[in-house]
Short mmCIF file of C-alpha atoms and ligand atoms in Angstrom, two decimals:
data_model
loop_
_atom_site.label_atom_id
_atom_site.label_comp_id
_atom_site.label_asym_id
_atom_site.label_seq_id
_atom_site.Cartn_x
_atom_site.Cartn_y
_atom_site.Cartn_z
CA UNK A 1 19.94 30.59 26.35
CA UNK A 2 20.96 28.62 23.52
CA UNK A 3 23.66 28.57 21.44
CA UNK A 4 24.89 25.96 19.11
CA UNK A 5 23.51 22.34 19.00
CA UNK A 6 25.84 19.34 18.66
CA UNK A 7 25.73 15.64 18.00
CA UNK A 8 27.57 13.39 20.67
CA UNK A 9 28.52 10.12 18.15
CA UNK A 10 31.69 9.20 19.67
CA UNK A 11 33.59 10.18 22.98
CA UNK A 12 36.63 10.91 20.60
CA UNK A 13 35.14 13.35 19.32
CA UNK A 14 34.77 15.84 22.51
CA UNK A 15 37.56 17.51 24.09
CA UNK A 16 38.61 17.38 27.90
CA UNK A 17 37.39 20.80 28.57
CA UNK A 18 33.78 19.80 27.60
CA UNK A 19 34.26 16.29 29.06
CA UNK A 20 35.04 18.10 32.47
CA UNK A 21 32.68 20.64 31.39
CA UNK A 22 29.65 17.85 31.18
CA UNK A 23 31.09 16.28 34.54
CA UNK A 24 30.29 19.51 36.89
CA UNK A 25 26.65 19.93 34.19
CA UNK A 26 26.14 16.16 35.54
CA UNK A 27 26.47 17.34 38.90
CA UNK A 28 24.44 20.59 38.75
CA UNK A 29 21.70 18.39 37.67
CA UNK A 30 22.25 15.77 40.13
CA UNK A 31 21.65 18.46 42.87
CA UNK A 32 18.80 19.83 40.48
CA UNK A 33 17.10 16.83 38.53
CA UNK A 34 13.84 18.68 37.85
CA UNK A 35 13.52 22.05 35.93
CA UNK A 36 11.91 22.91 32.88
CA UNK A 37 14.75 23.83 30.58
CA UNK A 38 13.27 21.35 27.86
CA UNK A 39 10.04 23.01 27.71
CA UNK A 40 8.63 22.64 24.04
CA UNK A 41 11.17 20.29 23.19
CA UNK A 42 10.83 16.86 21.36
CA UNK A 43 13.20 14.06 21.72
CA UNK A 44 13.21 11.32 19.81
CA UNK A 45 14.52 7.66 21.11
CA UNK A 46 15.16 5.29 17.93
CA UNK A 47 16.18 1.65 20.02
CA UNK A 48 17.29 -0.61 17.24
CA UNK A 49 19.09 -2.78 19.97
CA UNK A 50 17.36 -3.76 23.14
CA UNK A 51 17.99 -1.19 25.96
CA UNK A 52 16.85 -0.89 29.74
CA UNK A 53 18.93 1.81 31.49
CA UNK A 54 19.87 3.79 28.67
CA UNK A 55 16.88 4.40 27.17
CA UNK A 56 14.81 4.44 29.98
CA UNK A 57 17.40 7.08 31.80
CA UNK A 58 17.48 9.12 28.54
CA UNK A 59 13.49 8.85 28.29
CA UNK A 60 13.88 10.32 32.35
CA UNK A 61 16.05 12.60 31.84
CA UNK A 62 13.89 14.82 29.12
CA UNK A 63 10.95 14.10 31.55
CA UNK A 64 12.36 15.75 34.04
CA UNK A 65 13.24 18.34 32.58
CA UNK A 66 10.23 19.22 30.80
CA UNK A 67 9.92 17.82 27.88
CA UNK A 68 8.32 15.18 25.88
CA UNK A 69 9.71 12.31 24.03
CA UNK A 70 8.84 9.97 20.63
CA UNK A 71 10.00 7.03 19.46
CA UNK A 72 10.55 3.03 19.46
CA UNK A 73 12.40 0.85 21.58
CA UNK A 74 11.47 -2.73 19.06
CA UNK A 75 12.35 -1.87 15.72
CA UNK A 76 10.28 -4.69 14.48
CA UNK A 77 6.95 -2.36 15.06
CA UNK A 78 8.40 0.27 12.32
CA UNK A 79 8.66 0.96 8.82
CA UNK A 80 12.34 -0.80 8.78
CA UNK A 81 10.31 -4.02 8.38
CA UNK A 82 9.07 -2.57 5.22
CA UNK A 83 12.22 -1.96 3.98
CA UNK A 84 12.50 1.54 5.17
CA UNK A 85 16.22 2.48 5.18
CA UNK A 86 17.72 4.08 8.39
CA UNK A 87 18.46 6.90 6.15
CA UNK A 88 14.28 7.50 5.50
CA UNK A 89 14.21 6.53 9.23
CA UNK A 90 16.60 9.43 10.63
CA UNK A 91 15.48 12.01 7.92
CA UNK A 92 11.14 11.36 8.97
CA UNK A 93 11.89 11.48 12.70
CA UNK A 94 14.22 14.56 11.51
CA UNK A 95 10.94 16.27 10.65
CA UNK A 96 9.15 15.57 14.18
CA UNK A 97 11.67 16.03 16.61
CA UNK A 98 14.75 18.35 18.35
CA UNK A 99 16.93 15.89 18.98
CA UNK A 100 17.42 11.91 18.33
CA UNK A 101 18.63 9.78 20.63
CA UNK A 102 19.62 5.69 18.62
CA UNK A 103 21.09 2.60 18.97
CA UNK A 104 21.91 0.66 16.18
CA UNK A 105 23.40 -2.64 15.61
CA UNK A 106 25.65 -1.51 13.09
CA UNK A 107 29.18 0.43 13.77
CA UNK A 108 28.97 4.12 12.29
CA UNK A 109 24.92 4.07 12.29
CA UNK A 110 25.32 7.41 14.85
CA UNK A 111 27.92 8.61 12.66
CA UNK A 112 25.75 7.94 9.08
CA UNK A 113 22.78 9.58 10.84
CA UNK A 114 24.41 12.95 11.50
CA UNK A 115 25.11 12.38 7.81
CA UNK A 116 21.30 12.66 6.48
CA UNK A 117 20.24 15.23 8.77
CA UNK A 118 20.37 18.70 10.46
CA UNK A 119 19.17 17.74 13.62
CA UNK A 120 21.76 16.39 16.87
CA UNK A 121 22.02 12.52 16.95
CA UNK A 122 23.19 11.32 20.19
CA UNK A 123 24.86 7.92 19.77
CA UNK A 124 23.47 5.38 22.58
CA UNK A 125 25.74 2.70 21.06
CA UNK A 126 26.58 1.40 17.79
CA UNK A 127 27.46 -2.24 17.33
CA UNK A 128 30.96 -2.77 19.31
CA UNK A 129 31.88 0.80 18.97
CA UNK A 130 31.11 3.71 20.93
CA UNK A 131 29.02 4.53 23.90
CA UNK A 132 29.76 7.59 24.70
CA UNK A 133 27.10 8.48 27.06
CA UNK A 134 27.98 5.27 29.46
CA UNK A 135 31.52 6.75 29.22
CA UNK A 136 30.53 10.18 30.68
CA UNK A 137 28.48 8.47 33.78
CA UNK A 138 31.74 6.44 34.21
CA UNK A 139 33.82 8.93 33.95
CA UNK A 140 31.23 10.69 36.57
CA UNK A 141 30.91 7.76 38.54
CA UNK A 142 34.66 7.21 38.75
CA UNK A 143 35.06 10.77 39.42
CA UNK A 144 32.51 10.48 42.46
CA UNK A 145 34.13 7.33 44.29
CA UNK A 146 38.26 8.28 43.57
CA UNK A 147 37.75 12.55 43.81
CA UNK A 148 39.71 12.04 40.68
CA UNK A 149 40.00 10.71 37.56
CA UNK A 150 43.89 10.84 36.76
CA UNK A 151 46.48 8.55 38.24
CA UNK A 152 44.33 5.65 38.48
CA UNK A 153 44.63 2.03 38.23
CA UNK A 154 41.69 0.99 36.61
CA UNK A 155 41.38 -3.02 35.50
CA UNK A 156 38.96 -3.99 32.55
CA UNK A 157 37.78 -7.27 33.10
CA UNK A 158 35.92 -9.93 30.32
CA UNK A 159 35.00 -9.09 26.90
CA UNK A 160 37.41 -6.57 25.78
CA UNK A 161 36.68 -7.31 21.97
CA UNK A 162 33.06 -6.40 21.42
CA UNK A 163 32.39 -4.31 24.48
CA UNK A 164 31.85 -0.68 23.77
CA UNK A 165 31.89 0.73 26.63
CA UNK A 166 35.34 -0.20 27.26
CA UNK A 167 36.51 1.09 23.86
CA UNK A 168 34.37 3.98 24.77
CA UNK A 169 36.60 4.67 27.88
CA UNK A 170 39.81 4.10 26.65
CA UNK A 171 39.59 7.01 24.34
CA UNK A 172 37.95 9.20 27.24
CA UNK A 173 41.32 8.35 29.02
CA UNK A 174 43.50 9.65 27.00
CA UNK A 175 42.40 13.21 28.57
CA UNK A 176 43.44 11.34 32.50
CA UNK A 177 46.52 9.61 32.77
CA UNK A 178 45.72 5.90 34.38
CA UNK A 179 47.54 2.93 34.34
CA UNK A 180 45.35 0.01 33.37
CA UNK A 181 45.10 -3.43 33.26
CA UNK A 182 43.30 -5.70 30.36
CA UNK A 183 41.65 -9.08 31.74
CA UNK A 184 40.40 -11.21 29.16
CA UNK A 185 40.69 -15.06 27.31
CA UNK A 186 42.48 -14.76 24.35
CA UNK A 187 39.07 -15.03 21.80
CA UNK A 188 38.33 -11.87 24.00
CA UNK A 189 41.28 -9.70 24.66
CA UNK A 190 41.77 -5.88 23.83
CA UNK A 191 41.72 -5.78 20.01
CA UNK A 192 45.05 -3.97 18.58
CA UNK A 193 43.51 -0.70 17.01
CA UNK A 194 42.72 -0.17 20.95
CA UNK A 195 45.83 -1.24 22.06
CA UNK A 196 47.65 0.87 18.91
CA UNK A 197 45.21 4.06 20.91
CA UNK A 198 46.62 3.37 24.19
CA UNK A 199 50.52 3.06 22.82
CA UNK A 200 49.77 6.38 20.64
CA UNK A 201 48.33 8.11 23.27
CA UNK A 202 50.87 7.49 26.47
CA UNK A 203 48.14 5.20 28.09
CA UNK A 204 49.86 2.38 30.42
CA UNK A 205 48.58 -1.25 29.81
CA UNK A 206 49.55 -4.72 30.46
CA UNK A 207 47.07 -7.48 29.62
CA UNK A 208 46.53 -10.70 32.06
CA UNK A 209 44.75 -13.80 31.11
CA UNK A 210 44.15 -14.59 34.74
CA UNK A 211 42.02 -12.80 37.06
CA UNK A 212 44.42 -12.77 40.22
CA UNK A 213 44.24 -11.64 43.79
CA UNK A 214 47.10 -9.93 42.42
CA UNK A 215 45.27 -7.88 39.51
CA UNK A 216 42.51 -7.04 42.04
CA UNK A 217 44.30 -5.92 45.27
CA UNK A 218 46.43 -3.58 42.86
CA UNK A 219 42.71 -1.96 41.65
CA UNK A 220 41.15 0.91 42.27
CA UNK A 221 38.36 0.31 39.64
CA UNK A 222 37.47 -3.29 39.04
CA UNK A 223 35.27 -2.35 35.13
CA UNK A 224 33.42 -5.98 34.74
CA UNK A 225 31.52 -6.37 31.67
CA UNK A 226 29.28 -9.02 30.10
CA UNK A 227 29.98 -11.50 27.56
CA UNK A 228 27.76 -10.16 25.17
CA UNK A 229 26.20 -13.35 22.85
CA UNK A 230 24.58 -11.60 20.44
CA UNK A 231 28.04 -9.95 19.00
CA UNK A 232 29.12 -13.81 18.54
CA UNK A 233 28.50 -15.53 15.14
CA UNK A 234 29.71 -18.42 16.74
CA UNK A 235 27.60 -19.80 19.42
CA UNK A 236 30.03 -22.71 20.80
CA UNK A 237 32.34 -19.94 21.06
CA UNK A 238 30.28 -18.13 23.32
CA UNK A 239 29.30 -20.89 25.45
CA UNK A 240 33.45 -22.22 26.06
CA UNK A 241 33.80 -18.05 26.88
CA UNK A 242 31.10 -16.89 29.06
CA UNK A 243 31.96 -17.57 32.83
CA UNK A 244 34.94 -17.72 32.70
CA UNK A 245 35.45 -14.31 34.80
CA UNK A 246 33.68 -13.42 37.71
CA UNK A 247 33.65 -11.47 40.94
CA UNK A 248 32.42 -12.60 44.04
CA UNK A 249 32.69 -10.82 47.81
CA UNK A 250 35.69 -13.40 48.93
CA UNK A 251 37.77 -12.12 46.17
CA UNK A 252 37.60 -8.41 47.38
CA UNK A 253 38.06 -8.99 50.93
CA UNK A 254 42.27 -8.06 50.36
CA UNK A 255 41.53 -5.10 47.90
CA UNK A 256 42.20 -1.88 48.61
CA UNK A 257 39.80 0.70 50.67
CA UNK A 258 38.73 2.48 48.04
CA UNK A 259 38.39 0.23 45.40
CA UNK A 260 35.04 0.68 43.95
CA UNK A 261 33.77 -2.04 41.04
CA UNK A 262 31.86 -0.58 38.18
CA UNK A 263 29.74 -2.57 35.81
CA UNK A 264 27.55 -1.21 33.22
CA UNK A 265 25.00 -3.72 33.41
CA UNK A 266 23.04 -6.13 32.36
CA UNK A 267 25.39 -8.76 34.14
CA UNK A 268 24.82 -12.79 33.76
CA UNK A 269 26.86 -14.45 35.84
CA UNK A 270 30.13 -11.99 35.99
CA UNK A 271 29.43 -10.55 39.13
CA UNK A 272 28.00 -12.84 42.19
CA UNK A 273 24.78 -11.45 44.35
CA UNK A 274 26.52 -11.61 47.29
CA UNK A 275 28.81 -8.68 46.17
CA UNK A 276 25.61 -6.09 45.72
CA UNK A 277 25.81 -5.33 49.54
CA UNK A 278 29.05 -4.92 49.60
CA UNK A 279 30.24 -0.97 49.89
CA UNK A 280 32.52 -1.38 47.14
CA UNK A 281 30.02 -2.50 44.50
CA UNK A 282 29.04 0.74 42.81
CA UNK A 283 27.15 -0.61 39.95
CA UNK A 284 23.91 0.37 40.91
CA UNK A 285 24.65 4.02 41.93
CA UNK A 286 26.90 4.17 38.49
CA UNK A 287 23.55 3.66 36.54
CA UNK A 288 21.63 6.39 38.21
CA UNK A 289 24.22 8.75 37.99
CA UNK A 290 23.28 8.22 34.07
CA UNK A 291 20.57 10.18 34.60
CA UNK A 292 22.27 12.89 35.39
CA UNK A 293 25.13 12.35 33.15
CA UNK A 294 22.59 12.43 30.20
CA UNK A 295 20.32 15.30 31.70
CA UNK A 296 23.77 16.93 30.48
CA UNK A 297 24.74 15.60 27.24
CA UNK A 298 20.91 16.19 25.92
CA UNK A 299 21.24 20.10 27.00
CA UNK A 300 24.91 20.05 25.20
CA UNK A 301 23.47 18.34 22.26
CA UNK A 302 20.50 21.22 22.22
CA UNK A 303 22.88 24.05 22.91
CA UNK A 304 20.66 24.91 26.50
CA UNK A 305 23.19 26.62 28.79
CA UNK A 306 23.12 25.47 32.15
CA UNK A 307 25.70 26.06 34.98
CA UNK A 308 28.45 23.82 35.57
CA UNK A 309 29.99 22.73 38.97
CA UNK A 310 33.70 22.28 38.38
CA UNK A 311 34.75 18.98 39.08
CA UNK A 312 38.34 19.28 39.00
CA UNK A 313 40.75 21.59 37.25
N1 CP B 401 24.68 -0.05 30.04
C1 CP B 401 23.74 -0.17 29.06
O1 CP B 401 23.95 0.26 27.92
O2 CP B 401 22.61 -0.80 29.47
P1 CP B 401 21.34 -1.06 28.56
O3 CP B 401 21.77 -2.00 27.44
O4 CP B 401 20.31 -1.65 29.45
O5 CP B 401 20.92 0.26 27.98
#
């Protein structure tokens, strides 16, 4: 039946009855990936960043349920060439479509979009802001491995300054009390707005430079993430920055039993082959379980009811 539709721009923006809401959605559909609650229904997938798993698991998820899906994933084949704005962009698709699904370059492009049109955007990352679907398979990925998601020590490892998907998670985390632990060079580290969040919002921190046996036998989620070169301006700054942290299996062997290492992929050189057999490397499984974490945030965003598997109280 629906109800109401709603945009999904920034994780801050949901509550942590709907996050745990979307968490047992995300597992109804994990159980039941193929229905065909999107019948008649047009999504829309504006890419003006590049984009493997999100698109592609976004682009899956309305498949599988049903319905059918528009759009671009190389801006340089559109209009914007022309000199279309994004605001002619959003408010053509508008006129096509049930739902949009972008990623921009530039921070507040979700946000601007809702802005211009009636329809649900559904933010799939804006410059080094928000993610907020990655944050909801995280949150469902970390909720999978630890059969929680409070009272967790959770490190953040490598580029803490640009990556959105961190920033993403610290404001999901406000909802689940966690202790973590920032990793990052000093051109990299956790910028202070984040760290103002965390102080605001009762969230324990400390922040290491060094990526110790120490900081990862006291883990129960190792987060890596990529140095990401095209946020530098600076090039020579990205080369002196970009290995220097990485994971390989020798470093684990001490950690504890359950830790479980998250990435959300693409990696370069942060995390070694020789961890991807390892039964604590979850990064694989944590981008699948975006399918399922999106099957839910696109029936949200649409206002489709579907039933909900509680996933904890
Ligand atoms: N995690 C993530 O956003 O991956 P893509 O850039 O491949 O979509």
């Amino acid at each position: 039946m629906a109800t109401s539709t709603k945009s999904l721009v920034s994780i801050a923006d949901i509550s942590r009855d709907e996050i745990l809401t979307l968490l047992g959605q995300a597992r109804y559909f994990e159980e039941n990936p193929n229905n065909r609650i999107l019948q008649g229904k047009v999504v829309a997938t504006l890419f003006f960043e590049p984009s493997t798993r999100t698109r592609l698991s976004f682009e899956t998820a309305v498949n599988r349920l049903g319905g059918r899906v528009i759009g671009f994933s190389d801006a340089s084949t559109t209009s914007s060439t022309k000199g279309e704005t994004l605001k002619d962009t959003i408010k053509m698709v508008s006129n096509y479509v049930d739902l949009i699904v972008m990623r921009h370059y530039l921070e507040g492009a979700a946000r601007y979009a809702t802005e211009v049109t009636d329809i649900p955007i559904i933010n799939a990352g804006d410059g080094a802001n928000q993610h907020p679907s990655q944050t909801m398979l995280d949150l469902y990925s970390i909720y999978k491995t630890q059969g929680r998601l409070e009272d967790l020590d959770i490190t953040l490892v490598g580029d803490l300054k640009y990556g959105r998907t961190v920033h993403s998670l610290l404001h999901a985390m406000k909802h689940f009390p966690a202790r973590f632990k920032f990793v990052a060079c000093d051109e990299l580290k956790m910028p202070q707005e984040y760290k103002d969040f965390c102080d605001a919002n009762g969230i324990k921190y400390e922040e290491y430079t060094e990526f110790s046996p120490e900081v990862i036998n006291n883990s129960d989620i190792i987060y890596m993430t990529r140095v990401q070169r095209e946020r530098f301006t600076d090039i020579m700054e990205y080369e002196r920055v970009k290995n220097l942290y990485n994971l390989n299996n020798a470093m684990v062997q001490d950690s504890r039993d359950n830790l479980r290492i998250l990435h959300p992929l693409p990696r370069v050189n942060e995390l070694s082959m020789d961890l991807d057999d390892n039964p604590k490397a979850y990064y694989f499984e944590q981008a699948k379980n975006g399918l399922y974490a999106r099957q839910a945030i696109i029936c949200r965003s649409l206002g489709i009811d579907i039933p909900v598997i509680p996933a904890q109280k």
